[in-house]
Amino acid sequence: MSTMAAFCRTAAFLLRPAKALPYTLTAARSCSSGGQYQYILVEKKGANQNVGFIQLNRPKALNALCDGLMTEMGQALDAFESDSQVGAIVITGSEKAFAAGADIKEMQNRTFQECYGGNFLAHWNRVSTVKKPVIAAVNGFALGGGCELAMMCDIIYAGEKAQFGQPEILLGTIPGAGGTQRLTRAVGKSLAMEMVLTGDRISAQEAKASGLVSKVYPTAQLVEEAIKCGEKIAGNSKLVSSMAKEAVNAAYELSLAEGNRLEKRLFHSTFATADRKEGMTAFVEKRKAIFEDK
């Protein structure tokens, strides 16, 4: 992602007057990575265990995004993508920081040749390519890479004390993982320009008013509400949910005419699924649909 607030040596500068903060996310203390992951905690949530749950777990660095963390994130997403039980995924951090930026110490001495030749940060985009719906539950700081990570998700829920920002300009660089592109599409040119050019942050309430997040909840309730949303999504046809996600995402890439054509093709395609037949039959028979994801 971008070279943003890393909360390594630059923590005091970018999050003034922030200090090292304790890890306090009660809702996810029971997470277990089973020894498989070093930087994240992974498990299934929900009454039917159908919501994949990924928690960033670098509390001393305020969940700064190092390359190892993002590699593990990709591995966890791959596992949930191939798990037929999982219908939605929630990504969160701690109550103090969703992710306070990318790890500057990993970037500080890189050269242009290394970055350009190796396509630096390319694999960090995995979150945006997952077919299953992904919900970001953002408490605390979502700055630089943290803000970009949240924007890669399909839905953003924010805690009432969350803060969003792209402070890369303060480090002499610019966002590198979609910050200038996704932020502009979400909040419009003027606010995106202001945030990118000044490094200023916006509150959860401002983020909701600008369209960056869909809902704001009290800090302690945020993760639970995100999981509820995931359960609701997972209760629908997973196959059709992926098609719906594809159609919505296409609106950012295609003209209106082309987007409508894609939507129509996907709509027609649902008529080849057993779930479409079950959904409409259940509606006519006034009963709850039982989807089999086929």
CSV table of C-alpha atoms in Angstrom, one decimal:
chain,number,residue,atom,x,y,z
A,1,MET,CA,0.0,0.0,0.0
A,2,SER,CA,1.3,3.5,0.4
A,3,THR,CA,4.1,4.8,2.5
A,4,MET,CA,1.8,6.2,5.2
A,5,ALA,CA,1.6,6.5,8.9
A,6,ALA,CA,3.5,3.5,10.0
A,7,PHE,CA,3.5,3.9,13.8
A,8,CYS,CA,7.0,2.7,13.9
A,9,ARG,CA,9.4,5.7,14.1
A,10,THR,CA,6.8,8.0,12.6
A,11,ALA,CA,4.0,7.3,15.0
A,12,ALA,CA,4.4,10.4,17.1
A,13,PHE,CA,4.6,12.5,14.0
A,14,LEU,CA,1.5,11.3,12.2
A,15,LEU,CA,-0.7,10.6,15.1
A,16,ARG,CA,0.2,13.4,17.4
A,17,PRO,CA,-0.3,13.2,20.3
A,18,ALA,CA,-0.9,9.4,20.2
A,19,LYS,CA,1.1,7.0,22.2
A,20,ALA,CA,1.5,3.3,22.2
A,21,LEU,CA,-1.9,2.1,23.0
A,22,PRO,CA,-3.1,-1.2,24.5
A,23,TYR,CA,-5.0,-3.9,22.6
A,24,THR,CA,-8.5,-3.8,24.0
A,25,LEU,CA,-10.9,-5.3,21.4
A,26,THR,CA,-13.0,-7.4,23.8
A,27,ALA,CA,-15.2,-8.8,21.0
A,28,ALA,CA,-12.3,-10.7,19.4
A,29,ARG,CA,-10.1,-11.7,22.4
A,30,SER,CA,-11.3,-15.3,21.9
A,31,CYS,CA,-9.9,-15.4,18.3
A,32,SER,CA,-7.3,-18.0,17.7
A,33,SER,CA,-4.9,-18.3,14.7
A,34,GLY,CA,-4.2,-21.9,15.6
A,35,GLY,CA,-0.5,-21.1,15.3
A,36,GLN,CA,-0.8,-20.6,11.6
A,37,TYR,CA,-0.5,-16.8,11.5
A,38,GLN,CA,1.9,-14.4,13.2
A,39,TYR,CA,0.2,-11.1,12.4
A,40,ILE,CA,-3.5,-11.8,12.2
A,41,LEU,CA,-6.1,-13.8,14.2
A,42,VAL,CA,-8.5,-15.9,12.1
A,43,GLU,CA,-11.7,-17.8,12.9
A,44,LYS,CA,-15.3,-18.2,11.9
A,45,LYS,CA,-18.1,-16.2,13.5
A,46,GLY,CA,-21.9,-16.2,13.6
A,47,ALA,CA,-24.5,-18.7,14.9
A,48,ASN,CA,-23.9,-20.8,11.8
A,49,GLN,CA,-20.2,-20.2,11.6
A,50,ASN,CA,-20.7,-18.8,8.2
A,51,VAL,CA,-18.8,-15.5,8.6
A,52,GLY,CA,-15.0,-15.4,8.2
A,53,PHE,CA,-13.3,-13.2,10.7
A,54,ILE,CA,-9.9,-11.7,10.3
A,55,GLN,CA,-8.4,-9.4,13.0
A,56,LEU,CA,-5.1,-7.5,12.5
A,57,ASN,CA,-2.9,-8.3,15.4
A,58,ARG,CA,0.1,-6.1,15.7
A,59,PRO,CA,-1.0,-4.1,18.8
A,60,LYS,CA,2.4,-2.6,19.6
A,61,ALA,CA,2.6,-1.1,16.1
A,62,LEU,CA,-1.1,-0.1,16.1
A,63,ASN,CA,-1.6,-2.7,13.3
A,64,ALA,CA,0.8,-1.2,10.9
A,65,LEU,CA,0.6,-3.1,7.6
A,66,CYS,CA,3.8,-4.9,7.1
A,67,ASP,CA,4.4,-7.2,4.1
A,68,GLY,CA,4.1,-10.3,6.3
A,69,LEU,CA,0.7,-9.2,7.6
A,70,MET,CA,-0.6,-8.6,4.1
A,71,THR,CA,0.7,-12.0,2.9
A,72,GLU,CA,-1.1,-13.7,5.7
A,73,MET,CA,-4.2,-11.7,4.9
A,74,GLY,CA,-4.1,-13.1,1.4
A,75,GLN,CA,-3.7,-16.6,2.7
A,76,ALA,CA,-6.6,-16.2,5.1
A,77,LEU,CA,-8.8,-14.7,2.4
A,78,ASP,CA,-7.9,-17.6,0.0
A,79,ALA,CA,-9.0,-20.1,2.7
A,80,PHE,CA,-12.3,-18.3,3.3
A,81,GLU,CA,-12.9,-18.0,-0.5
A,82,SER,CA,-12.6,-21.7,-0.9
A,83,ASP,CA,-14.7,-22.5,2.2
A,84,SER,CA,-18.2,-23.3,1.1
A,85,GLN,CA,-19.6,-22.6,4.6
A,86,VAL,CA,-18.4,-19.0,4.6
A,87,GLY,CA,-20.7,-16.5,2.9
A,88,ALA,CA,-19.1,-13.2,4.0
A,89,ILE,CA,-15.9,-12.0,5.6
A,90,VAL,CA,-15.3,-9.3,8.3
A,91,ILE,CA,-11.9,-7.6,8.7
A,92,THR,CA,-11.2,-5.6,11.8
A,93,GLY,CA,-8.4,-4.3,14.1
A,94,SER,CA,-8.4,-3.2,17.7
A,95,GLU,CA,-10.5,-0.5,19.4
A,96,LYS,CA,-7.6,1.9,19.1
A,97,ALA,CA,-6.5,1.2,15.5
A,98,PHE,CA,-8.0,-0.6,12.6
A,99,ALA,CA,-4.6,-0.1,10.9
A,100,ALA,CA,-2.5,3.0,11.4
A,101,GLY,CA,-0.7,2.8,8.1
A,102,ALA,CA,2.0,0.8,6.4
A,103,ASP,CA,5.2,-0.1,8.0
A,104,ILE,CA,7.6,2.7,7.1
A,105,LYS,CA,10.7,0.8,8.3
A,106,GLU,CA,10.1,-1.7,5.5
A,107,MET,CA,9.9,1.0,2.9
A,108,GLN,CA,12.4,3.6,4.1
A,109,ASN,CA,15.4,2.4,2.2
A,110,ARG,CA,13.8,1.0,-0.9
A,111,THR,CA,14.8,2.4,-4.3
A,112,PHE,CA,12.7,3.3,-7.3
A,113,GLN,CA,14.2,0.4,-9.2
A,114,GLU,CA,13.2,-2.1,-6.5
A,115,CYS,CA,9.7,-0.7,-6.2
A,116,TYR,CA,9.1,-0.5,-10.0
A,117,GLY,CA,10.9,-3.6,-11.0
A,118,GLY,CA,9.3,-5.7,-8.3
A,119,ASN,CA,5.8,-4.1,-8.6
A,120,PHE,CA,6.0,-3.3,-4.9
A,121,LEU,CA,2.7,-3.7,-3.0
A,122,ALA,CA,0.9,-5.4,-5.9
A,123,HIS,CA,-0.2,-8.4,-3.8
A,124,TRP,CA,-1.7,-6.1,-1.2
A,125,ASN,CA,-4.7,-5.7,-3.4
A,126,ARG,CA,-6.0,-9.2,-2.7
A,127,VAL,CA,-8.8,-7.9,-0.5
A,128,SER,CA,-10.4,-6.1,-3.5
A,129,THR,CA,-10.5,-9.3,-5.6
A,130,VAL,CA,-12.3,-11.6,-3.2
A,131,LYS,CA,-15.5,-12.8,-4.7
A,132,LYS,CA,-17.3,-13.1,-1.4
A,133,PRO,CA,-18.5,-9.8,0.3
A,134,VAL,CA,-16.0,-8.3,2.7
A,135,ILE,CA,-17.0,-5.9,5.5
A,136,ALA,CA,-14.5,-3.6,7.2
A,137,ALA,CA,-15.2,-2.9,10.9
A,138,VAL,CA,-13.2,0.2,11.6
A,139,ASN,CA,-12.4,1.4,15.1
A,140,GLY,CA,-9.8,4.0,15.9
A,141,PHE,CA,-7.2,5.0,13.3
A,142,ALA,CA,-7.6,4.0,9.7
A,143,LEU,CA,-4.8,6.0,8.1
A,144,GLY,CA,-2.8,5.6,4.9
A,145,GLY,CA,-2.7,1.9,4.2
A,146,GLY,CA,-5.3,1.3,6.8
A,147,CYS,CA,-7.8,3.6,5.1
A,148,GLU,CA,-6.9,2.0,1.8
A,149,LEU,CA,-7.4,-1.5,3.2
A,150,ALA,CA,-10.9,-0.4,4.5
A,151,MET,CA,-11.8,1.0,1.1
A,152,MET,CA,-10.8,-2.3,-0.6
A,153,CYS,CA,-13.7,-3.9,1.3
A,154,ASP,CA,-17.3,-3.9,0.0
A,155,ILE,CA,-18.9,-2.3,3.1
A,156,ILE,CA,-17.4,-0.1,5.8
A,157,TYR,CA,-18.9,0.1,9.3
A,158,ALA,CA,-17.2,2.6,11.6
A,159,GLY,CA,-17.0,3.0,15.3
A,160,GLU,CA,-18.0,6.4,16.6
A,161,LYS,CA,-14.4,7.3,17.4
A,162,ALA,CA,-12.9,6.1,14.1
A,163,GLN,CA,-10.7,8.4,12.1
A,164,PHE,CA,-9.8,8.1,8.4
A,165,GLY,CA,-7.0,9.8,6.5
A,166,GLN,CA,-4.3,9.6,3.8
A,167,PRO,CA,-1.3,11.3,5.4
A,168,GLU,CA,1.3,10.1,2.9
A,169,ILE,CA,2.0,13.7,1.8
A,170,LEU,CA,3.5,14.3,5.2
A,171,LEU,CA,6.1,11.6,4.4
A,172,GLY,CA,7.0,13.0,1.0
A,173,THR,CA,5.0,10.5,-1.0
A,174,ILE,CA,1.5,9.7,-2.1
A,175,PRO,CA,-1.0,6.8,-1.6
A,176,GLY,CA,0.0,3.7,-3.5
A,177,ALA,CA,-2.7,1.2,-2.9
A,178,GLY,CA,-5.8,3.0,-4.2
A,179,GLY,CA,-6.0,5.9,-1.8
A,180,THR,CA,-6.3,8.6,-4.5
A,181,GLN,CA,-8.6,6.4,-6.6
A,182,ARG,CA,-11.0,4.8,-4.2
A,183,LEU,CA,-11.3,7.8,-1.9
A,184,THR,CA,-12.2,10.1,-4.8
A,185,ARG,CA,-14.9,7.7,-6.0
A,186,ALA,CA,-16.2,7.5,-2.5
A,187,VAL,CA,-16.2,11.1,-1.3
A,188,GLY,CA,-15.8,13.2,-4.4
A,189,LYS,CA,-12.9,15.2,-5.8
A,190,SER,CA,-12.9,18.2,-3.4
A,191,LEU,CA,-12.7,16.2,-0.1
A,192,ALA,CA,-10.4,13.6,-1.5
A,193,MET,CA,-8.0,16.4,-2.7
A,194,GLU,CA,-8.2,18.1,0.7
A,195,MET,CA,-7.4,14.8,2.5
A,196,VAL,CA,-4.6,13.8,0.2
A,197,LEU,CA,-2.9,17.2,-0.1
A,198,THR,CA,-3.1,18.1,3.6
A,199,GLY,CA,-2.9,14.8,5.3
A,200,ASP,CA,-5.9,15.8,7.5
A,201,ARG,CA,-8.2,13.2,8.9
A,202,ILE,CA,-12.0,13.0,9.0
A,203,SER,CA,-14.1,11.6,11.8
A,204,ALA,CA,-16.5,8.6,11.5
A,205,GLN,CA,-19.4,11.0,11.3
A,206,GLU,CA,-17.8,13.0,8.5
A,207,ALA,CA,-17.0,9.7,6.7
A,208,LYS,CA,-20.6,8.7,6.9
A,209,ALA,CA,-21.9,12.0,5.7
A,210,SER,CA,-19.4,11.9,2.7
A,211,GLY,CA,-20.4,8.4,1.7
A,212,LEU,CA,-17.2,6.6,2.8
A,213,VAL,CA,-18.9,4.5,5.4
A,214,SER,CA,-22.4,3.2,5.5
A,215,LYS,CA,-23.1,3.0,9.3
A,216,VAL,CA,-21.5,4.3,12.5
A,217,TYR,CA,-21.9,2.4,15.8
A,218,PRO,CA,-20.7,2.7,19.4
A,219,THR,CA,-17.2,1.4,19.6
A,220,ALA,CA,-18.0,-1.7,21.7
A,221,GLN,CA,-20.9,-2.7,19.4
A,222,LEU,CA,-19.1,-2.3,16.1
A,223,VAL,CA,-17.7,-5.8,15.5
A,224,GLU,CA,-20.9,-7.4,16.6
A,225,GLU,CA,-22.9,-5.3,14.2
A,226,ALA,CA,-20.4,-6.1,11.3
A,227,ILE,CA,-20.8,-9.8,12.1
A,228,LYS,CA,-24.6,-9.5,12.0
A,229,CYS,CA,-24.4,-7.9,8.6
A,230,GLY,CA,-22.1,-10.7,7.5
A,231,GLU,CA,-24.6,-13.3,8.8
A,232,LYS,CA,-27.4,-11.6,6.9
A,233,ILE,CA,-25.4,-11.7,3.7
A,234,ALA,CA,-24.3,-15.3,4.3
A,235,GLY,CA,-27.9,-16.3,4.6
A,236,ASN,CA,-28.5,-15.5,1.0
A,237,SER,CA,-27.3,-17.5,-2.0
A,238,LYS,CA,-23.5,-17.2,-1.9
A,239,LEU,CA,-23.4,-17.7,-5.7
A,240,VAL,CA,-25.8,-14.9,-6.4
A,241,SER,CA,-24.2,-12.7,-3.8
A,242,SER,CA,-21.0,-12.9,-5.8
A,243,MET,CA,-22.8,-12.0,-8.9
A,244,ALA,CA,-24.4,-9.0,-7.3
A,245,LYS,CA,-21.0,-7.9,-6.0
A,246,GLU,CA,-19.6,-8.1,-9.4
A,247,ALA,CA,-22.4,-6.0,-10.8
A,248,VAL,CA,-22.0,-3.3,-8.2
A,249,ASN,CA,-18.2,-3.1,-8.6
A,250,ALA,CA,-18.6,-2.8,-12.4
A,251,ALA,CA,-20.4,0.5,-11.9
A,252,TYR,CA,-17.0,2.0,-11.0
A,253,GLU,CA,-15.3,0.7,-14.2
A,254,LEU,CA,-17.9,0.8,-16.9
A,255,SER,CA,-20.1,3.4,-18.6
A,256,LEU,CA,-23.7,3.3,-17.7
A,257,ALA,CA,-24.7,1.6,-20.9
A,258,GLU,CA,-21.9,-1.1,-20.6
A,259,GLY,CA,-22.8,-1.5,-16.9
A,260,ASN,CA,-26.4,-2.0,-17.6
A,261,ARG,CA,-25.5,-4.7,-20.2
A,262,LEU,CA,-23.4,-6.5,-17.7
A,263,GLU,CA,-26.1,-6.3,-15.1
A,264,LYS,CA,-28.6,-7.7,-17.5
A,265,ARG,CA,-26.3,-10.6,-18.4
A,266,LEU,CA,-25.7,-11.4,-14.8
A,267,PHE,CA,-29.5,-11.1,-14.1
A,268,HIS,CA,-30.2,-13.5,-16.9
A,269,SER,CA,-27.5,-15.9,-15.5
A,270,THR,CA,-29.3,-16.2,-12.2
A,271,PHE,CA,-32.1,-18.0,-14.1
A,272,ALA,CA,-29.6,-20.9,-14.6
A,273,THR,CA,-29.3,-21.3,-10.8
A,274,ALA,CA,-31.3,-23.5,-8.5
A,275,ASP,CA,-31.2,-20.7,-5.9
A,276,ARG,CA,-33.1,-18.3,-8.2
A,277,LYS,CA,-35.8,-20.9,-8.6
A,278,GLU,CA,-35.9,-21.6,-4.9
A,279,GLY,CA,-36.0,-17.9,-4.0
A,280,MET,CA,-39.0,-17.1,-6.2
A,281,THR,CA,-40.8,-20.3,-5.4
A,282,ALA,CA,-40.4,-19.6,-1.7
A,283,PHE,CA,-41.7,-16.1,-2.2
A,284,VAL,CA,-44.8,-17.4,-4.0
A,285,GLU,CA,-45.4,-20.1,-1.4
A,286,LYS,CA,-44.9,-17.5,1.4
A,287,ARG,CA,-42.0,-19.4,3.1
A,288,LYS,CA,-38.4,-18.8,3.9
A,289,ALA,CA,-36.1,-19.7,1.0
A,290,ILE,CA,-33.5,-22.5,1.6
A,291,PHE,CA,-30.5,-21.7,-0.6
A,292,GLU,CA,-28.0,-24.4,-1.6
A,293,ASP,CA,-25.5,-22.1,-3.4
A,294,LYS,CA,-26.0,-23.7,-6.8
